[in-house]
Amino acid sequence: MPTASILGESDDHVRMAARLLREGELVALPTETVYGLAGNARLETTVRSIFTVKGRPLIDPLIVHVHDFSQVEELCADVPPIAHQLAEAFWPGPLTLILPKAPQVSDLLTAGHPTVAVRMPAHPLARRILQAADVPLAAPSANPFGYISPTCAEHVQESLGERIGWIVDGGPCQKGIESTIIDVSTPGEIRLLRPGPLTGEQISEALNGLPVTTPAATSSDKPVAPGMLTRHYSPHTPLTLVPNGQLPPAIPPTAPEGSSAWLATARPRADASSPAYTRYWFSETGALEDISQSLFGMLRKLDQAGHSHIYVELPPSDGLGLSLIDRLNRAAAR
Ligand code: TXA
Ligand code: MG
């Protein structure tokens, strides 16, 4: 079974990844959020191959990753002042801005929309590769369309290794969920399209309290705006969400192999009425940042363990917890 070659963080490997990317090859890269499947955003055939490799419908536009502001200006002719303010506050970092697109940006990349999604990632290895490649890189999460996003190189190898040539291994992703997407393409409106590591509150604070609105999600597979599919990030195993603090109290009879898995937000306390069947937890303490980091990895692990059903305890619904609940709701949707 052919697998992708793994590149590391040496200067030689960075140069090689950058050259491959400039020439139009696809290379999976680490970012601080999740691993991305990167390709030269200026090359139409490369952009098309990203959609093909992921099995992604052409109606779902890509995010372009940049190294500096001159690349933003190549993608967006007229950057709104609010975008400058947000970039100043959060770039490099887990924020994607939706901006009016420049005419030369491919319609394939933006799925025909008059806007383009742009992000300046913070991961040092991603930044070195972007700088060496010296071209903007289109990069969706490096997973087959609809499946759980990858947060380490092994996840990429597992699900796309037979379809791509190279994966740059930059270790586990620090944030663990995809960037926060803010649409500032309409003057006077700031819309939160996808909650992420940065919360709506943090965005609003950076803008001296300007209101950030959240468009309602759609329930069908025809989103009103791109990026709002109800079902996404989905394990194959059926998943049921349990309110915070309410994993069932009763211990089921000796659980046979392949039966249900129970995934708690924190390690159950030894003195608690000890649900012995809660064998899995996202985090020792239940800290939201730790849950975020391990969220997709735990879902993947349990999805592959042959359980008939996975029950997941929801995190508390404030701050980063809201972004985690967003991902879990989509993972559970059928
Ligand atoms: O953290 C991230 O953003 C990761 C890493 C690799 O950077 N990337 C990522 O890309 O999550 P992807 O393709 O899995 O998700 C991009 C989302 C999609 O939901 C897409 O619909 C939305 O961004 N998007 C892209 N262009 C857009 C546009 N012009 N307007 C609205 N949404 C857009
Ligand atoms: Mg994705």
CSV table of C-alpha atoms and ligand atoms in Angstrom, one decimal:
chain,number,residue,atom,x,y,z
A,1,MET,CA,0.0,0.0,0.0
A,2,PRO,CA,1.7,3.3,-1.1
A,3,THR,CA,2.1,5.8,1.7
A,4,ALA,CA,3.1,9.5,1.8
A,5,SER,CA,6.7,10.3,2.6
A,6,ILE,CA,7.2,12.1,5.9
A,7,LEU,CA,9.2,15.3,5.9
A,8,GLY,CA,10.5,17.0,9.1
A,9,GLU,CA,11.6,20.4,10.3
A,10,SER,CA,15.2,20.4,8.9
A,11,ASP,CA,16.1,23.3,6.6
A,12,ASP,CA,16.5,20.7,3.8
A,13,HIS,CA,13.0,19.4,4.3
A,14,VAL,CA,11.5,22.9,4.5
A,15,ARG,CA,13.2,23.8,1.2
A,16,MET,CA,12.0,20.6,-0.4
A,17,ALA,CA,8.4,21.1,0.8
A,18,ALA,CA,8.5,24.7,-0.4
A,19,ARG,CA,9.8,23.7,-3.8
A,20,LEU,CA,7.2,20.9,-4.2
A,21,LEU,CA,4.5,23.4,-3.3
A,22,ARG,CA,5.7,26.1,-5.7
A,23,GLU,CA,5.8,23.6,-8.5
A,24,GLY,CA,2.2,22.6,-7.9
A,25,GLU,CA,2.4,19.4,-5.8
A,26,LEU,CA,0.2,18.9,-2.8
A,27,VAL,CA,1.9,18.7,0.6
A,28,ALA,CA,0.1,18.2,4.0
A,29,LEU,CA,1.4,20.7,6.6
A,30,PRO,CA,1.0,21.2,10.3
A,31,THR,CA,-0.7,24.4,11.5
A,32,GLU,CA,-1.6,25.4,15.1
A,33,THR,CA,-5.2,24.4,14.5
A,34,VAL,CA,-5.3,21.2,12.4
A,35,TYR,CA,-3.2,19.8,9.6
A,36,GLY,CA,-3.9,21.3,6.1
A,37,LEU,CA,-3.6,19.8,2.6
A,38,ALA,CA,-1.7,22.6,0.9
A,39,GLY,CA,-1.2,23.6,-2.7
A,40,ASN,CA,-0.1,26.7,-4.6
A,41,ALA,CA,-3.2,28.9,-4.7
A,42,ARG,CA,-2.1,30.6,-8.0
A,43,LEU,CA,-2.3,27.3,-10.0
A,44,GLU,CA,-5.7,26.3,-11.1
A,45,THR,CA,-4.8,22.6,-11.7
A,46,THR,CA,-3.4,22.4,-8.2
A,47,VAL,CA,-6.4,24.0,-6.7
A,48,ARG,CA,-8.6,21.5,-8.6
A,49,SER,CA,-6.5,18.6,-7.3
A,50,ILE,CA,-7.1,19.6,-3.7
A,51,PHE,CA,-10.9,19.2,-4.2
A,52,THR,CA,-10.3,15.8,-6.0
A,53,VAL,CA,-8.0,14.4,-3.3
A,54,LYS,CA,-10.4,15.4,-0.5
A,55,GLY,CA,-13.5,14.4,-2.3
A,56,ARG,CA,-14.7,17.9,-1.6
A,57,PRO,CA,-17.7,19.3,-3.5
A,58,LEU,CA,-16.7,22.3,-5.7
A,59,ILE,CA,-19.3,24.5,-4.0
A,60,ASP,CA,-17.2,24.5,-0.8
A,61,PRO,CA,-14.5,27.2,-1.1
A,62,LEU,CA,-10.9,26.9,0.3
A,63,ILE,CA,-8.9,29.0,2.8
A,64,VAL,CA,-5.7,30.7,1.5
A,65,HIS,CA,-2.7,30.8,3.8
A,66,VAL,CA,-0.3,33.7,3.7
A,67,HIS,CA,3.0,34.6,5.1
A,68,ASP,CA,2.8,38.4,5.2
A,69,PHE,CA,0.5,41.3,4.4
A,70,SER,CA,1.7,41.7,0.8
A,71,GLN,CA,0.2,38.3,0.0
A,72,VAL,CA,-3.1,39.5,1.5
A,73,GLU,CA,-3.1,42.4,-0.9
A,74,GLU,CA,-2.5,40.0,-3.8
A,75,LEU,CA,-5.8,38.2,-2.8
A,76,CYS,CA,-7.9,41.2,-1.8
A,77,ALA,CA,-7.5,44.5,-3.6
A,78,ASP,CA,-9.1,46.6,-1.0
A,79,VAL,CA,-8.6,45.3,2.6
A,80,PRO,CA,-11.3,46.8,4.9
A,81,PRO,CA,-10.1,48.7,8.0
A,82,ILE,CA,-11.8,46.2,10.3
A,83,ALA,CA,-9.7,43.4,8.7
A,84,HIS,CA,-6.5,45.4,9.5
A,85,GLN,CA,-7.6,45.7,13.1
A,86,LEU,CA,-8.3,42.0,13.5
A,87,ALA,CA,-5.1,41.0,11.7
A,88,GLU,CA,-3.2,43.3,14.0
A,89,ALA,CA,-4.8,41.6,17.0
A,90,PHE,CA,-4.8,37.9,16.0
A,91,TRP,CA,-2.3,37.2,13.2
A,92,PRO,CA,-0.4,35.1,12.9
A,93,GLY,CA,-3.0,32.9,14.6
A,94,PRO,CA,-6.2,30.9,14.4
A,95,LEU,CA,-8.3,33.5,12.6
A,96,THR,CA,-9.6,33.3,9.0
A,97,LEU,CA,-11.0,36.5,7.5
A,98,ILE,CA,-13.5,36.5,4.6
A,99,LEU,CA,-12.6,39.5,2.4
A,100,PRO,CA,-13.7,40.8,-1.0
A,101,LYS,CA,-11.6,38.9,-3.5
A,102,ALA,CA,-9.2,40.5,-6.1
A,103,PRO,CA,-10.1,39.7,-9.7
A,104,GLN,CA,-7.1,37.4,-10.3
A,105,VAL,CA,-8.1,35.0,-7.5
A,106,SER,CA,-9.4,31.8,-9.1
A,107,ASP,CA,-13.2,31.3,-9.0
A,108,LEU,CA,-12.6,27.6,-8.5
A,109,LEU,CA,-10.8,28.4,-5.2
A,110,THR,CA,-13.7,30.6,-4.0
A,111,ALA,CA,-16.4,28.4,-5.4
A,112,GLY,CA,-17.6,31.4,-7.4
A,113,HIS,CA,-18.1,33.6,-4.4
A,114,PRO,CA,-17.0,37.3,-4.7
A,115,THR,CA,-15.0,36.8,-1.4
A,116,VAL,CA,-11.9,34.9,-0.4
A,117,ALA,CA,-11.0,33.3,2.9
A,118,VAL,CA,-7.5,34.3,4.2
A,119,ARG,CA,-5.4,33.2,7.2
A,120,MET,CA,-1.9,33.8,8.4
A,121,PRO,CA,-1.1,30.6,10.5
A,122,ALA,CA,1.2,30.8,13.6
A,123,HIS,CA,2.8,27.3,13.5
A,124,PRO,CA,6.5,28.0,13.1
A,125,LEU,CA,7.0,25.2,10.5
A,126,ALA,CA,4.0,26.4,8.4
A,127,ARG,CA,5.5,29.9,8.5
A,128,ARG,CA,8.9,28.7,7.4
A,129,ILE,CA,7.4,26.8,4.5
A,130,LEU,CA,5.1,29.7,3.5
A,131,GLN,CA,8.1,32.0,3.5
A,132,ALA,CA,10.3,29.7,1.5
A,133,ALA,CA,7.6,28.8,-1.0
A,134,ASP,CA,6.8,32.5,-1.5
A,135,VAL,CA,3.4,31.8,-2.9
A,136,PRO,CA,0.0,31.8,-1.1
A,137,LEU,CA,-1.1,28.3,-0.2
A,138,ALA,CA,-4.7,27.1,-0.4
A,139,ALA,CA,-5.2,24.5,2.4
A,140,PRO,CA,-8.4,22.9,3.6
A,141,SER,CA,-8.1,20.5,6.6
A,142,ALA,CA,-6.2,17.4,5.4
A,143,ASN,CA,-9.1,14.9,5.8
A,144,PRO,CA,-11.5,13.2,3.4
A,145,PHE,CA,-14.5,15.6,3.0
A,146,GLY,CA,-16.9,15.2,6.0
A,147,TYR,CA,-14.6,13.1,8.2
A,148,ILE,CA,-12.8,14.2,11.4
A,149,SER,CA,-10.0,16.8,10.9
A,150,PRO,CA,-6.4,15.6,11.5
A,151,THR,CA,-4.4,16.9,14.5
A,152,CYS,CA,-1.2,15.0,13.9
A,153,ALA,CA,0.8,13.6,10.9
A,154,GLU,CA,-0.4,10.0,11.6
A,155,HIS,CA,-4.0,11.1,11.1
A,156,VAL,CA,-3.2,12.5,7.7
A,157,GLN,CA,-1.2,9.3,6.8
A,158,GLU,CA,-4.2,7.1,7.9
A,159,SER,CA,-6.8,8.8,5.8
A,160,LEU,CA,-5.0,10.5,2.8
A,161,GLY,CA,-1.6,8.7,2.8
A,162,GLU,CA,-2.5,6.7,-0.4
A,163,ARG,CA,-3.5,9.8,-2.2
A,164,ILE,CA,-0.7,12.3,-1.5
A,165,GLY,CA,3.1,12.2,-1.8
A,166,TRP,CA,4.3,14.2,1.2
A,167,ILE,CA,3.3,15.0,4.8
A,168,VAL,CA,5.3,17.5,6.9
A,169,ASP,CA,5.3,16.2,10.5
A,170,GLY,CA,5.2,19.2,12.9
A,171,GLY,CA,3.9,17.2,15.9
A,172,PRO,CA,0.4,17.4,17.5
A,173,CYS,CA,-1.5,20.6,16.8
A,174,GLN,CA,-1.7,23.0,19.7
A,175,LYS,CA,-5.3,24.2,19.3
A,176,GLY,CA,-6.9,21.1,17.8
A,177,ILE,CA,-9.9,22.7,16.2
A,178,GLU,CA,-10.1,24.7,13.0
A,179,SER,CA,-9.7,28.5,12.9
A,180,THR,CA,-12.4,30.9,13.8
A,181,ILE,CA,-13.9,32.4,10.6
A,182,ILE,CA,-15.0,36.0,10.6
A,183,ASP,CA,-16.7,37.6,7.5
A,184,VAL,CA,-15.9,41.3,7.2
A,185,SER,CA,-16.6,41.5,3.5
A,186,THR,CA,-19.9,43.4,4.0
A,187,PRO,CA,-19.3,47.0,5.3
A,188,GLY,CA,-20.9,47.5,8.7
A,189,GLU,CA,-21.3,43.8,9.4
A,190,ILE,CA,-19.0,41.4,11.4
A,191,ARG,CA,-20.2,37.9,11.1
A,192,LEU,CA,-18.9,34.8,12.9
A,193,LEU,CA,-19.2,32.0,10.3
A,194,ARG,CA,-17.4,29.3,12.3
A,195,PRO,CA,-16.6,29.5,16.0
A,196,GLY,CA,-13.0,28.3,16.8
A,197,PRO,CA,-10.1,28.8,19.1
A,198,LEU,CA,-11.0,32.5,19.2
A,199,THR,CA,-14.4,33.2,20.6
A,200,GLY,CA,-16.9,35.8,19.3
A,201,GLU,CA,-16.3,37.7,22.6
A,202,GLN,CA,-12.6,38.0,21.9
A,203,ILE,CA,-13.2,39.2,18.4
A,204,SER,CA,-15.7,41.8,19.7
A,205,GLU,CA,-13.3,43.0,22.4
A,206,ALA,CA,-10.5,43.5,19.9
A,207,LEU,CA,-12.9,45.8,18.0
A,208,ASN,CA,-13.8,47.8,21.1
A,209,GLY,CA,-17.1,46.1,21.6
A,210,LEU,CA,-18.5,46.2,18.0
A,211,PRO,CA,-21.2,43.5,17.8
A,212,VAL,CA,-20.4,40.2,16.1
A,213,THR,CA,-23.4,38.4,14.7
A,214,THR,CA,-23.8,34.7,14.2
A,215,PRO,CA,-25.9,33.6,11.1
A,216,ALA,CA,-28.3,30.8,11.8
A,217,ALA,CA,-27.0,27.4,10.7
A,218,THR,CA,-29.1,25.5,8.2
A,219,SER,CA,-30.4,22.1,8.8
A,220,SER,CA,-30.1,20.7,5.3
A,221,ASP,CA,-27.0,19.9,3.3
A,222,LYS,CA,-27.5,23.1,1.3
A,223,PRO,CA,-25.8,25.8,3.5
A,224,VAL,CA,-27.0,29.5,3.2
A,225,ALA,CA,-23.3,30.4,3.4
A,226,PRO,CA,-20.4,28.1,2.7
A,227,GLY,CA,-18.9,26.4,5.6
A,228,MET,CA,-22.2,25.9,7.5
A,229,LEU,CA,-22.9,22.2,6.7
A,230,THR,CA,-24.8,20.7,9.6
A,231,ARG,CA,-23.1,17.4,9.2
A,232,HIS,CA,-19.3,17.5,9.3
A,233,TYR,CA,-16.3,16.1,11.3
A,234,SER,CA,-18.3,12.9,11.6
A,235,PRO,CA,-17.0,9.6,12.9
A,236,HIS,CA,-18.6,6.5,11.2
A,237,THR,CA,-19.7,5.1,14.6
A,238,PRO,CA,-23.1,6.6,15.8
A,239,LEU,CA,-22.5,9.4,18.3
A,240,THR,CA,-24.8,10.6,21.0
A,241,LEU,CA,-24.2,13.8,23.0
A,242,VAL,CA,-24.9,13.9,26.7
A,243,PRO,CA,-25.3,17.2,28.6
A,244,ASN,CA,-22.4,18.3,30.7
A,245,GLY,CA,-22.2,16.4,34.0
A,246,GLN,CA,-24.8,13.9,33.0
A,247,LEU,CA,-23.1,10.8,31.8
A,248,PRO,CA,-25.6,8.1,33.0
A,249,PRO,CA,-25.1,7.0,36.7
A,250,ALA,CA,-25.8,3.3,36.2
A,251,ILE,CA,-23.0,0.9,35.3
A,252,PRO,CA,-24.1,-1.3,32.5
A,253,PRO,CA,-23.7,-5.1,32.9
A,254,THR,CA,-20.3,-6.4,31.9
A,255,ALA,CA,-19.6,-4.5,28.7
A,256,PRO,CA,-18.9,-6.9,25.9
A,257,GLU,CA,-16.1,-6.0,23.4
A,258,GLY,CA,-17.3,-3.7,20.7
A,259,SER,CA,-20.1,-2.2,22.9
A,260,SER,CA,-20.6,1.4,23.7
A,261,ALA,CA,-17.8,3.8,24.6
A,262,TRP,CA,-18.3,6.7,27.1
A,263,LEU,CA,-16.2,9.7,26.6
A,264,ALA,CA,-16.1,12.2,29.5
A,265,THR,CA,-14.8,15.8,29.4
A,266,ALA,CA,-12.5,15.2,32.4
A,267,ARG,CA,-11.1,12.1,34.2
A,268,PRO,CA,-13.8,10.9,36.6
A,269,ARG,CA,-12.8,11.5,40.3
A,270,ALA,CA,-11.9,8.3,42.1
A,271,ASP,CA,-14.3,9.1,44.9
A,272,ALA,CA,-17.2,9.8,42.5
A,273,SER,CA,-19.9,7.1,42.2
A,274,SER,CA,-17.3,6.0,39.8
A,275,PRO,CA,-18.8,5.0,36.5
A,276,ALA,CA,-16.4,2.2,35.8
A,277,TYR,CA,-17.5,2.2,32.1
A,278,THR,CA,-16.2,5.8,31.6
A,279,ARG,CA,-12.9,4.6,30.3
A,280,TYR,CA,-12.1,7.6,28.2
A,281,TRP,CA,-11.8,11.3,28.8
A,282,PHE,CA,-10.7,14.3,26.7
A,283,SER,CA,-8.6,15.8,29.5
A,284,GLU,CA,-7.3,15.1,33.0
A,285,THR,CA,-8.9,18.3,34.4
A,286,GLY,CA,-11.6,19.2,31.9
A,287,ALA,CA,-9.7,22.5,31.0
A,288,LEU,CA,-11.3,23.7,27.7
A,289,GLU,CA,-8.0,24.2,25.9
A,290,ASP,CA,-7.0,20.6,26.7
A,291,ILE,CA,-10.4,19.2,25.5
A,292,SER,CA,-9.9,21.2,22.3
A,293,GLN,CA,-6.5,19.8,21.8
A,294,SER,CA,-7.6,16.2,22.1
A,295,LEU,CA,-11.2,16.4,20.7
A,296,PHE,CA,-10.6,15.1,17.2
A,297,GLY,CA,-7.9,12.6,18.2
A,298,MET,CA,-10.2,11.0,20.7
A,299,LEU,CA,-13.1,10.8,18.3
A,300,ARG,CA,-10.8,9.2,15.7
A,301,LYS,CA,-9.4,6.7,18.2
A,302,LEU,CA,-12.8,5.6,19.5
A,303,ASP,CA,-14.2,5.5,15.9
A,304,GLN,CA,-11.5,3.0,15.0
A,305,ALA,CA,-11.9,0.9,18.2
A,306,GLY,CA,-15.0,-1.0,16.9
A,307,HIS,CA,-17.5,0.3,19.3
A,308,SER,CA,-21.2,0.1,18.4
A,309,HIS,CA,-21.9,3.5,19.8
A,310,ILE,CA,-20.1,6.5,21.3
A,311,TYR,CA,-21.6,8.6,24.1
A,312,VAL,CA,-19.8,12.0,24.5
A,313,GLU,CA,-20.2,14.4,27.4
A,314,LEU,CA,-20.6,18.0,26.2
A,315,PRO,CA,-18.3,20.6,27.7
A,316,PRO,CA,-19.8,23.6,29.5
A,317,SER,CA,-21.4,26.1,27.1
A,318,ASP,CA,-19.3,29.2,27.5
A,319,GLY,CA,-16.2,30.7,25.8
A,320,LEU,CA,-14.2,28.0,23.9
A,321,GLY,CA,-16.8,25.5,25.1
A,322,LEU,CA,-19.2,26.9,22.5
A,323,SER,CA,-16.8,26.1,19.7
A,324,LEU,CA,-16.3,22.6,20.9
A,325,ILE,CA,-20.0,22.1,21.2
A,326,ASP,CA,-20.3,23.3,17.6
A,327,ARG,CA,-17.9,20.6,16.4
A,328,LEU,CA,-19.6,17.9,18.5
A,329,ASN,CA,-23.1,18.8,17.2
A,330,ARG,CA,-21.8,18.5,13.7
A,331,ALA,CA,-20.0,15.2,14.5
A,332,ALA,CA,-23.3,13.8,15.9
A,333,ALA,CA,-25.6,15.0,13.1
A,334,ARG,CA,-26.9,12.2,10.8
B,1,TXA,O1,-7.8,26.1,10.8
B,1,TXA,C1,-8.2,26.1,9.6
B,1,TXA,O2,-8.9,27.0,9.2
B,1,TXA,C2,-7.7,24.9,8.8
B,1,TXA,C3,-6.2,25.0,8.6
B,1,TXA,C4,-5.7,24.0,7.7
B,1,TXA,O3,-5.8,26.3,8.3
B,1,TXA,N1,-8.4,24.9,7.5
B,1,TXA,C5,-9.7,24.6,7.4
B,1,TXA,O4,-10.1,24.6,6.1
B,1,TXA,O5,-10.4,24.3,8.3
B,1,TXA,P1,-11.5,23.9,5.6
B,1,TXA,O6,-11.4,23.9,4.1
B,1,TXA,O7,-11.6,22.5,6.2
B,1,TXA,O8,-12.6,24.8,6.1
B,1,TXA,C6,-12.7,26.1,5.5
B,1,TXA,C7,-14.0,26.7,5.7
B,1,TXA,C8,-15.1,25.9,4.9
B,1,TXA,O9,-16.2,25.6,5.8
B,1,TXA,C9,-15.5,26.9,3.8
B,1,TXA,O10,-16.8,26.8,3.4
B,1,TXA,C10,-15.2,28.2,4.5
B,1,TXA,O11,-14.0,28.0,5.2
B,1,TXA,N2,-14.9,29.3,3.5
B,1,TXA,C11,-13.9,29.3,2.6
B,1,TXA,N3,-14.1,30.4,1.8
B,1,TXA,C12,-15.2,31.0,2.2
B,1,TXA,C13,-15.9,32.2,1.7
B,1,TXA,N4,-15.4,32.9,0.7
B,1,TXA,N5,-17.0,32.6,2.4
B,1,TXA,C14,-17.4,31.9,3.4
B,1,TXA,N6,-16.8,30.7,3.9
B,1,TXA,C15,-15.7,30.3,3.3
B,2,MG,MG,-12.4,20.9,7.0
